[in-house]
mmCIF file of C-alpha atoms in Angstrom:
data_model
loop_
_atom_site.group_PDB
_atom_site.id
_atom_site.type_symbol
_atom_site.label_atom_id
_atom_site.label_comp_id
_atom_site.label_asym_id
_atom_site.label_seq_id
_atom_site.Cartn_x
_atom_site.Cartn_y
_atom_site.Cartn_z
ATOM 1 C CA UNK A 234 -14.226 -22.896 -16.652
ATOM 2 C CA UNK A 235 -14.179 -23.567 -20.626
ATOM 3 C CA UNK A 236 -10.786 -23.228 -22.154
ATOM 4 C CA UNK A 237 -12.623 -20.523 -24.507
ATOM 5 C CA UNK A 238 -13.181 -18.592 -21.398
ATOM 6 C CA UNK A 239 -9.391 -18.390 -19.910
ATOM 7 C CA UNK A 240 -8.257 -17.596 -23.894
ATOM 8 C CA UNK A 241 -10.912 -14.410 -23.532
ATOM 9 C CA UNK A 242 -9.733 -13.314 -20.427
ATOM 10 C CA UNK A 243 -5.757 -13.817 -21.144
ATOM 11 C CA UNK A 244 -6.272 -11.724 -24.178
ATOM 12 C CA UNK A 245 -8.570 -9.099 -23.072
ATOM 13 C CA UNK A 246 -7.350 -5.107 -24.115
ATOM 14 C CA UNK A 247 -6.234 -4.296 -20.607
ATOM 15 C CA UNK A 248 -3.814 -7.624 -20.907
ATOM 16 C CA UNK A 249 -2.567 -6.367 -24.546
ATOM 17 C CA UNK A 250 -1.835 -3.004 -23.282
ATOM 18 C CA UNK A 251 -0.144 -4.578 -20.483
ATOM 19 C CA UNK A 252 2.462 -7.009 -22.362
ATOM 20 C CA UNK A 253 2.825 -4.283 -25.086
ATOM 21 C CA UNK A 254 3.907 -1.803 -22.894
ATOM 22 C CA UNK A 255 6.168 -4.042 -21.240
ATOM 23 C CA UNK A 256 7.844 -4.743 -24.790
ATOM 24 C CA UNK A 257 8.583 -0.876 -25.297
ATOM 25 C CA UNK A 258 9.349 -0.880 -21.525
ATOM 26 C CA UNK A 259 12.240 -3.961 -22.310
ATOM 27 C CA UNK A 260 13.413 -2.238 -25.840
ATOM 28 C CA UNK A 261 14.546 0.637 -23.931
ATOM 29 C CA UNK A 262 15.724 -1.508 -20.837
ATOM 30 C CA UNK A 263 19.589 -0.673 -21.338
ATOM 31 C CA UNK A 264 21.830 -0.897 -17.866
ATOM 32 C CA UNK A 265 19.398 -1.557 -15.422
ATOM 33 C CA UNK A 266 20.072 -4.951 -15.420
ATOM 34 C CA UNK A 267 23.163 -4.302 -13.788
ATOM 35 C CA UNK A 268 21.222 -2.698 -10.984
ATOM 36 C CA UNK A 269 22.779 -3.672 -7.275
ATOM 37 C CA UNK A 270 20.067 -6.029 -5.170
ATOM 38 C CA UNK A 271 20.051 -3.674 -2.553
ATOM 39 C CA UNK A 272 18.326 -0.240 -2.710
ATOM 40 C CA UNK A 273 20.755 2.203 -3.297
ATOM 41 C CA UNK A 274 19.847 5.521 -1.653
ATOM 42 C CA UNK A 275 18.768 2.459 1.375
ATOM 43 C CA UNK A 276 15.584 3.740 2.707
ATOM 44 C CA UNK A 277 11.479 2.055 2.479
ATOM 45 C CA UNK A 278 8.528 3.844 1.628
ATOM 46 C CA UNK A 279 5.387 1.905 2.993
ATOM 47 C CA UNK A 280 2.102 3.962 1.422
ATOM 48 C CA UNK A 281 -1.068 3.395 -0.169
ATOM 49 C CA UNK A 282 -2.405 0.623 -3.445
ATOM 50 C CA UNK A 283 -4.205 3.771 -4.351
ATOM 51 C CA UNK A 284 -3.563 4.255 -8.216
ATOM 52 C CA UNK A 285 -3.419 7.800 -7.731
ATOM 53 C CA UNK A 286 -0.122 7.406 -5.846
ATOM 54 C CA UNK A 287 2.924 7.100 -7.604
ATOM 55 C CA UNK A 288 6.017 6.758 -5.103
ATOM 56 C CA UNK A 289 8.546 6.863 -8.181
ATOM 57 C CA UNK A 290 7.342 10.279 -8.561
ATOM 58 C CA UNK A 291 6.378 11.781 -5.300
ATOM 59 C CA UNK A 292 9.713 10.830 -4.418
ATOM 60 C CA UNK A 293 12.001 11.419 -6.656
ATOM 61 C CA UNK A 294 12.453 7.181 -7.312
ATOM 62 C CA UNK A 295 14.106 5.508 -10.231
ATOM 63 C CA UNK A 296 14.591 1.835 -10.712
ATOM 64 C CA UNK A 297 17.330 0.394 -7.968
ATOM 65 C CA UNK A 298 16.608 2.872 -5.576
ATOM 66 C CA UNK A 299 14.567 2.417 -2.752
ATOM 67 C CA UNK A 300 11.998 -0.311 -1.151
ATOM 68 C CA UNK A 301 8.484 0.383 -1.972
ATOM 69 C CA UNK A 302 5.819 -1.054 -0.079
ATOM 70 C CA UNK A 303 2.026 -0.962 -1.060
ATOM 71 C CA UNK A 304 -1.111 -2.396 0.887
ATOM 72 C CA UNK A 305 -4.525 -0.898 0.849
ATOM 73 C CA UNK A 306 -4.329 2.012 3.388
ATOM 74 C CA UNK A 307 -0.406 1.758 3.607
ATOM 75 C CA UNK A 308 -0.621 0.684 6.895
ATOM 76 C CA UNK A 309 1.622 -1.546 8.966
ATOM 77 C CA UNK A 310 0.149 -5.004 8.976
ATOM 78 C CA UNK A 311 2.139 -7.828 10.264
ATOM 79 C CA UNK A 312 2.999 -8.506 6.062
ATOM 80 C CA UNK A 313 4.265 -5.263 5.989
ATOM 81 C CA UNK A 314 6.496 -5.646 8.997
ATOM 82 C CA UNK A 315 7.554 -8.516 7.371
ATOM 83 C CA UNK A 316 8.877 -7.150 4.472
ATOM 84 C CA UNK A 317 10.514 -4.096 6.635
ATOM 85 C CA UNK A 318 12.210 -5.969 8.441
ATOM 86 C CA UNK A 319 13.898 -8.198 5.785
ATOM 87 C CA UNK A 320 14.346 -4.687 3.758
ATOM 88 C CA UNK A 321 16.396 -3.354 7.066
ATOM 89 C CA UNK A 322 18.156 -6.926 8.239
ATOM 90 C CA UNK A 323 19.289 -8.188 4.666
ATOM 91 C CA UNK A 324 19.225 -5.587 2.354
ATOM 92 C CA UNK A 325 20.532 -2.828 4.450
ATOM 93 C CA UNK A 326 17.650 0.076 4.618
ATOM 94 C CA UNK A 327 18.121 2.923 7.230
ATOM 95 C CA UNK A 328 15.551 5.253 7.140
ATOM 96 C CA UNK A 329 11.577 3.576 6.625
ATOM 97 C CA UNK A 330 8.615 6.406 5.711
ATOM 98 C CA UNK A 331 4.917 5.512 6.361
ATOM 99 C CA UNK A 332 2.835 7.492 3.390
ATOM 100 C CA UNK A 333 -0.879 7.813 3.493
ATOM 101 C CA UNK A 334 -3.124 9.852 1.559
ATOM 102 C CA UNK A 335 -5.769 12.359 1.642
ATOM 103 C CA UNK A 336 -8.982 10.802 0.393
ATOM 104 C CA UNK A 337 -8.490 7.245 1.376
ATOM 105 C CA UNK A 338 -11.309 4.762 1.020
ATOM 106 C CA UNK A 339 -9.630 3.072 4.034
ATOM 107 C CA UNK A 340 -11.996 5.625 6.004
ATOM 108 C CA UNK A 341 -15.358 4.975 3.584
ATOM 109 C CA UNK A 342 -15.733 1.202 5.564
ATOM 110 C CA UNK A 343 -15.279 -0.612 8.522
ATOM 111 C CA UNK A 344 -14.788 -4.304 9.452
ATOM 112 C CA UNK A 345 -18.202 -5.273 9.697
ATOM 113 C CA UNK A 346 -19.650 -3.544 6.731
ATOM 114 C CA UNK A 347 -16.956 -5.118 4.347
ATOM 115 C CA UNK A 348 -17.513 -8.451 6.436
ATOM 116 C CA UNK A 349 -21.562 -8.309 6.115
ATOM 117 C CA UNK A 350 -20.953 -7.327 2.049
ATOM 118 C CA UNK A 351 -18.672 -10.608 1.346
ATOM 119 C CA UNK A 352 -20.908 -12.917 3.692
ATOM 120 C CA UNK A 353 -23.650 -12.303 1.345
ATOM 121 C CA UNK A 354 -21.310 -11.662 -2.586
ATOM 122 C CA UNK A 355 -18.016 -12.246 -3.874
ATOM 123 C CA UNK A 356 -18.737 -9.919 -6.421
ATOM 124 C CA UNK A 357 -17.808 -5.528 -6.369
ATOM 125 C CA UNK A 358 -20.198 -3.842 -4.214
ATOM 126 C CA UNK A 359 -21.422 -0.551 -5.085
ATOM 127 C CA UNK A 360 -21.805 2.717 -2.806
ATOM 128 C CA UNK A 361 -24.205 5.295 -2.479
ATOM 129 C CA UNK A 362 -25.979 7.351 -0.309
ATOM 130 C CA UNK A 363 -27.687 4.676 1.583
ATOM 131 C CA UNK A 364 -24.210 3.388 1.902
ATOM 132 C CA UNK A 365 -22.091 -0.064 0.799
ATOM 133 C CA UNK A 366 -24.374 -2.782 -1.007
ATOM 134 C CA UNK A 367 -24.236 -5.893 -3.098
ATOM 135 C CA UNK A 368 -25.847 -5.254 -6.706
ATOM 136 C CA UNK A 369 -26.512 -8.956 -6.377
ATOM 137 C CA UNK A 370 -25.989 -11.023 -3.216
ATOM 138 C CA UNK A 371 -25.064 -15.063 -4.021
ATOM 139 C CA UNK A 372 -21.833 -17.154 -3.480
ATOM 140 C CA UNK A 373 -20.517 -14.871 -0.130
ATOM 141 C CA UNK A 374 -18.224 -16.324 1.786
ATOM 142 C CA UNK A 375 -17.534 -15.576 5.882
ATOM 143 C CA UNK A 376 -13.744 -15.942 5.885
ATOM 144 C CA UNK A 377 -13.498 -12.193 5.890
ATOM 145 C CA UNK A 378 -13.999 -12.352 9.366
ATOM 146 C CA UNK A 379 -10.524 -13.722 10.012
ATOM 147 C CA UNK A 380 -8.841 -10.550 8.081
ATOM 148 C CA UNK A 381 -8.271 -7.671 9.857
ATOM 149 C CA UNK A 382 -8.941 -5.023 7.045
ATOM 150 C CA UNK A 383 -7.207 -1.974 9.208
ATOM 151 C CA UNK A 384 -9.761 0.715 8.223
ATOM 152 C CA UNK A 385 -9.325 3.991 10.019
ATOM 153 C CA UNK A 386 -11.501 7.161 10.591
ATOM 154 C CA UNK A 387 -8.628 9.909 11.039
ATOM 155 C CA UNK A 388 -5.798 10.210 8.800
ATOM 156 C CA UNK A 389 -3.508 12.107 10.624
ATOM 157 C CA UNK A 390 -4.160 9.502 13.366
ATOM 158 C CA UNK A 391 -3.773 6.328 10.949
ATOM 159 C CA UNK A 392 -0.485 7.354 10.460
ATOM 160 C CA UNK A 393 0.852 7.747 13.811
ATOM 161 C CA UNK A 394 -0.511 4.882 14.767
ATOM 162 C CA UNK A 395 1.632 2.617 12.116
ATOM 163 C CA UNK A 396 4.712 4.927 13.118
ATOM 164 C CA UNK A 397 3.954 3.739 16.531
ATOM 165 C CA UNK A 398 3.972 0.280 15.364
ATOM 166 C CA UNK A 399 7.090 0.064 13.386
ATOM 167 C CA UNK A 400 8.622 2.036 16.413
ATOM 168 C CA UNK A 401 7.670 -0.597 19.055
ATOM 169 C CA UNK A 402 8.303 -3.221 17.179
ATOM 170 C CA UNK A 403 10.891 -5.833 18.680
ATOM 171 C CA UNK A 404 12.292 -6.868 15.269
ATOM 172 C CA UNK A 405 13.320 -3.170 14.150
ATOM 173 C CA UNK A 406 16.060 -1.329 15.184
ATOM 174 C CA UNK A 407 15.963 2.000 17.059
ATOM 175 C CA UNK A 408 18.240 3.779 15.096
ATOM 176 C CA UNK A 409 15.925 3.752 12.246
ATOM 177 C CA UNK A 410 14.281 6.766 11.671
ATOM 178 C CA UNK A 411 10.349 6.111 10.827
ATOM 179 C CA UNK A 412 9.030 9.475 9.182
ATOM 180 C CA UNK A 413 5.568 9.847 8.602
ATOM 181 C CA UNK A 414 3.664 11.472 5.937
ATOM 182 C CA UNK A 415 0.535 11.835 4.103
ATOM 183 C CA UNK A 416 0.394 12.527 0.532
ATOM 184 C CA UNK A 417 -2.339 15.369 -0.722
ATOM 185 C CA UNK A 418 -4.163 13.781 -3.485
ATOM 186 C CA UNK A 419 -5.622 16.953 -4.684
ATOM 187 C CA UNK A 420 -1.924 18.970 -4.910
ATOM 188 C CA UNK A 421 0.573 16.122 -4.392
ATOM 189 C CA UNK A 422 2.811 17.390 -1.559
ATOM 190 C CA UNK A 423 3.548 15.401 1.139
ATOM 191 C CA UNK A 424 2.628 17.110 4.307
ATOM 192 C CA UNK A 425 4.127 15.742 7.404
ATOM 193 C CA UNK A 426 2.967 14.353 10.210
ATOM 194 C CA UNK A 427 4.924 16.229 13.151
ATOM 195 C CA UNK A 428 3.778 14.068 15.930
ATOM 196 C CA UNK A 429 4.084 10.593 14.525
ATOM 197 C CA UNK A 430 7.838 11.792 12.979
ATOM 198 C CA UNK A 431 8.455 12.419 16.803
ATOM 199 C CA UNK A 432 7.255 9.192 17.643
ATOM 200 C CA UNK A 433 9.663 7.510 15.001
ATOM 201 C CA UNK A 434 12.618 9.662 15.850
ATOM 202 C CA UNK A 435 16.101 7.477 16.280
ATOM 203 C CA UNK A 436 17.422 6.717 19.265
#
């Protein structure tokens, strides 16, 4: 790669916008650096990359308060077990809530389809009614079929199923309650999931 072509793409508009709003962003910065390592209010939300979520807000969240947690699909991988369980042992969470979404386009793909797509392109497919294809297919790679991608066909389901998960695991406590939720993209409540809240009750 020239050097001409890493200058373009360090300076492109969505990089300006980035590093200016992160000058405003430090101009009115004031206290928070004072802000405690651990959360305050002590609890993790696990949910969703999806840019249409935003936990800060869903949740009532300023800086310093709570653990947030994003993967695609907000599911429990072993990463995000990871990072619960060092959000729990060291910085002294109590209460973990699992927050999907309405929407998802964890449920538009499986395994194999996103597998078959990288084999044959590294580069964004495209979807349609025929389904997921490559717009051009060169330079694929088949390491995708060492990453579980955790797709899911019910929502309601993908979420007890990661309650279930954290629950069982050996490495978290029982006496943390696991909630779980699913966020409504198209009205923004958080509608609860009775049966996987049951499954995450304390004990």
């Amino acid at each position: 790669m020239s050097n001409s072509a890493v200058l373009q793409k360090e300076t492109s508009k969505i990089h300006q916008e980035v590093i200016e709003a992160n000058n405003k962003y430090v101009s009115e910065f004031g206290k928070k650096g004072e802000l405690a390592l651990p959360p305050a209010r002590s609890f993790t939300i696990l949910t969703c990359m999806d840019a249409r979520l935003d936990p800060a807000k869903y949740a009532g969240l300023s800086e310093g308060d709570a653990h947030v947690i994003r993967n695609a699909g907000g599911r429990a991988s072993d990463d995000a077990i990871r990072s619960l369980i060092i959000s729990h042992k060291l910085l002294g969470t109590k209460e973990f809530f699992v927050i999907h979404h309405s929407d998802c386009g964890m449920e538009l793909f499986n395994d194999q389809i996103i597998r078959n797509l990288l084999a044959k392109s590294l580069k964004t497919a495209t979807v349609d009614a025929n389904g997921w294809r490559n717009l051009e297919e060169s330079g694929g790679s088949d390491e995708a079929k060492y990453i579980p991608f955790l797709t899911f066909e019910n929502l309601e389901k993908s979420v007890v199923d990661d309650v279930k998960r954290i629950r069982n695991h050996p490495l978290i406590p029982k006496d943390i309650p696991v909630y779980g939720y699913f966020y409504d993209v198209k009205t923004g409540k958080l509608v609860e999931v009775q049966e996987a809240t049951k499954i995450g009750r304390a004990s």
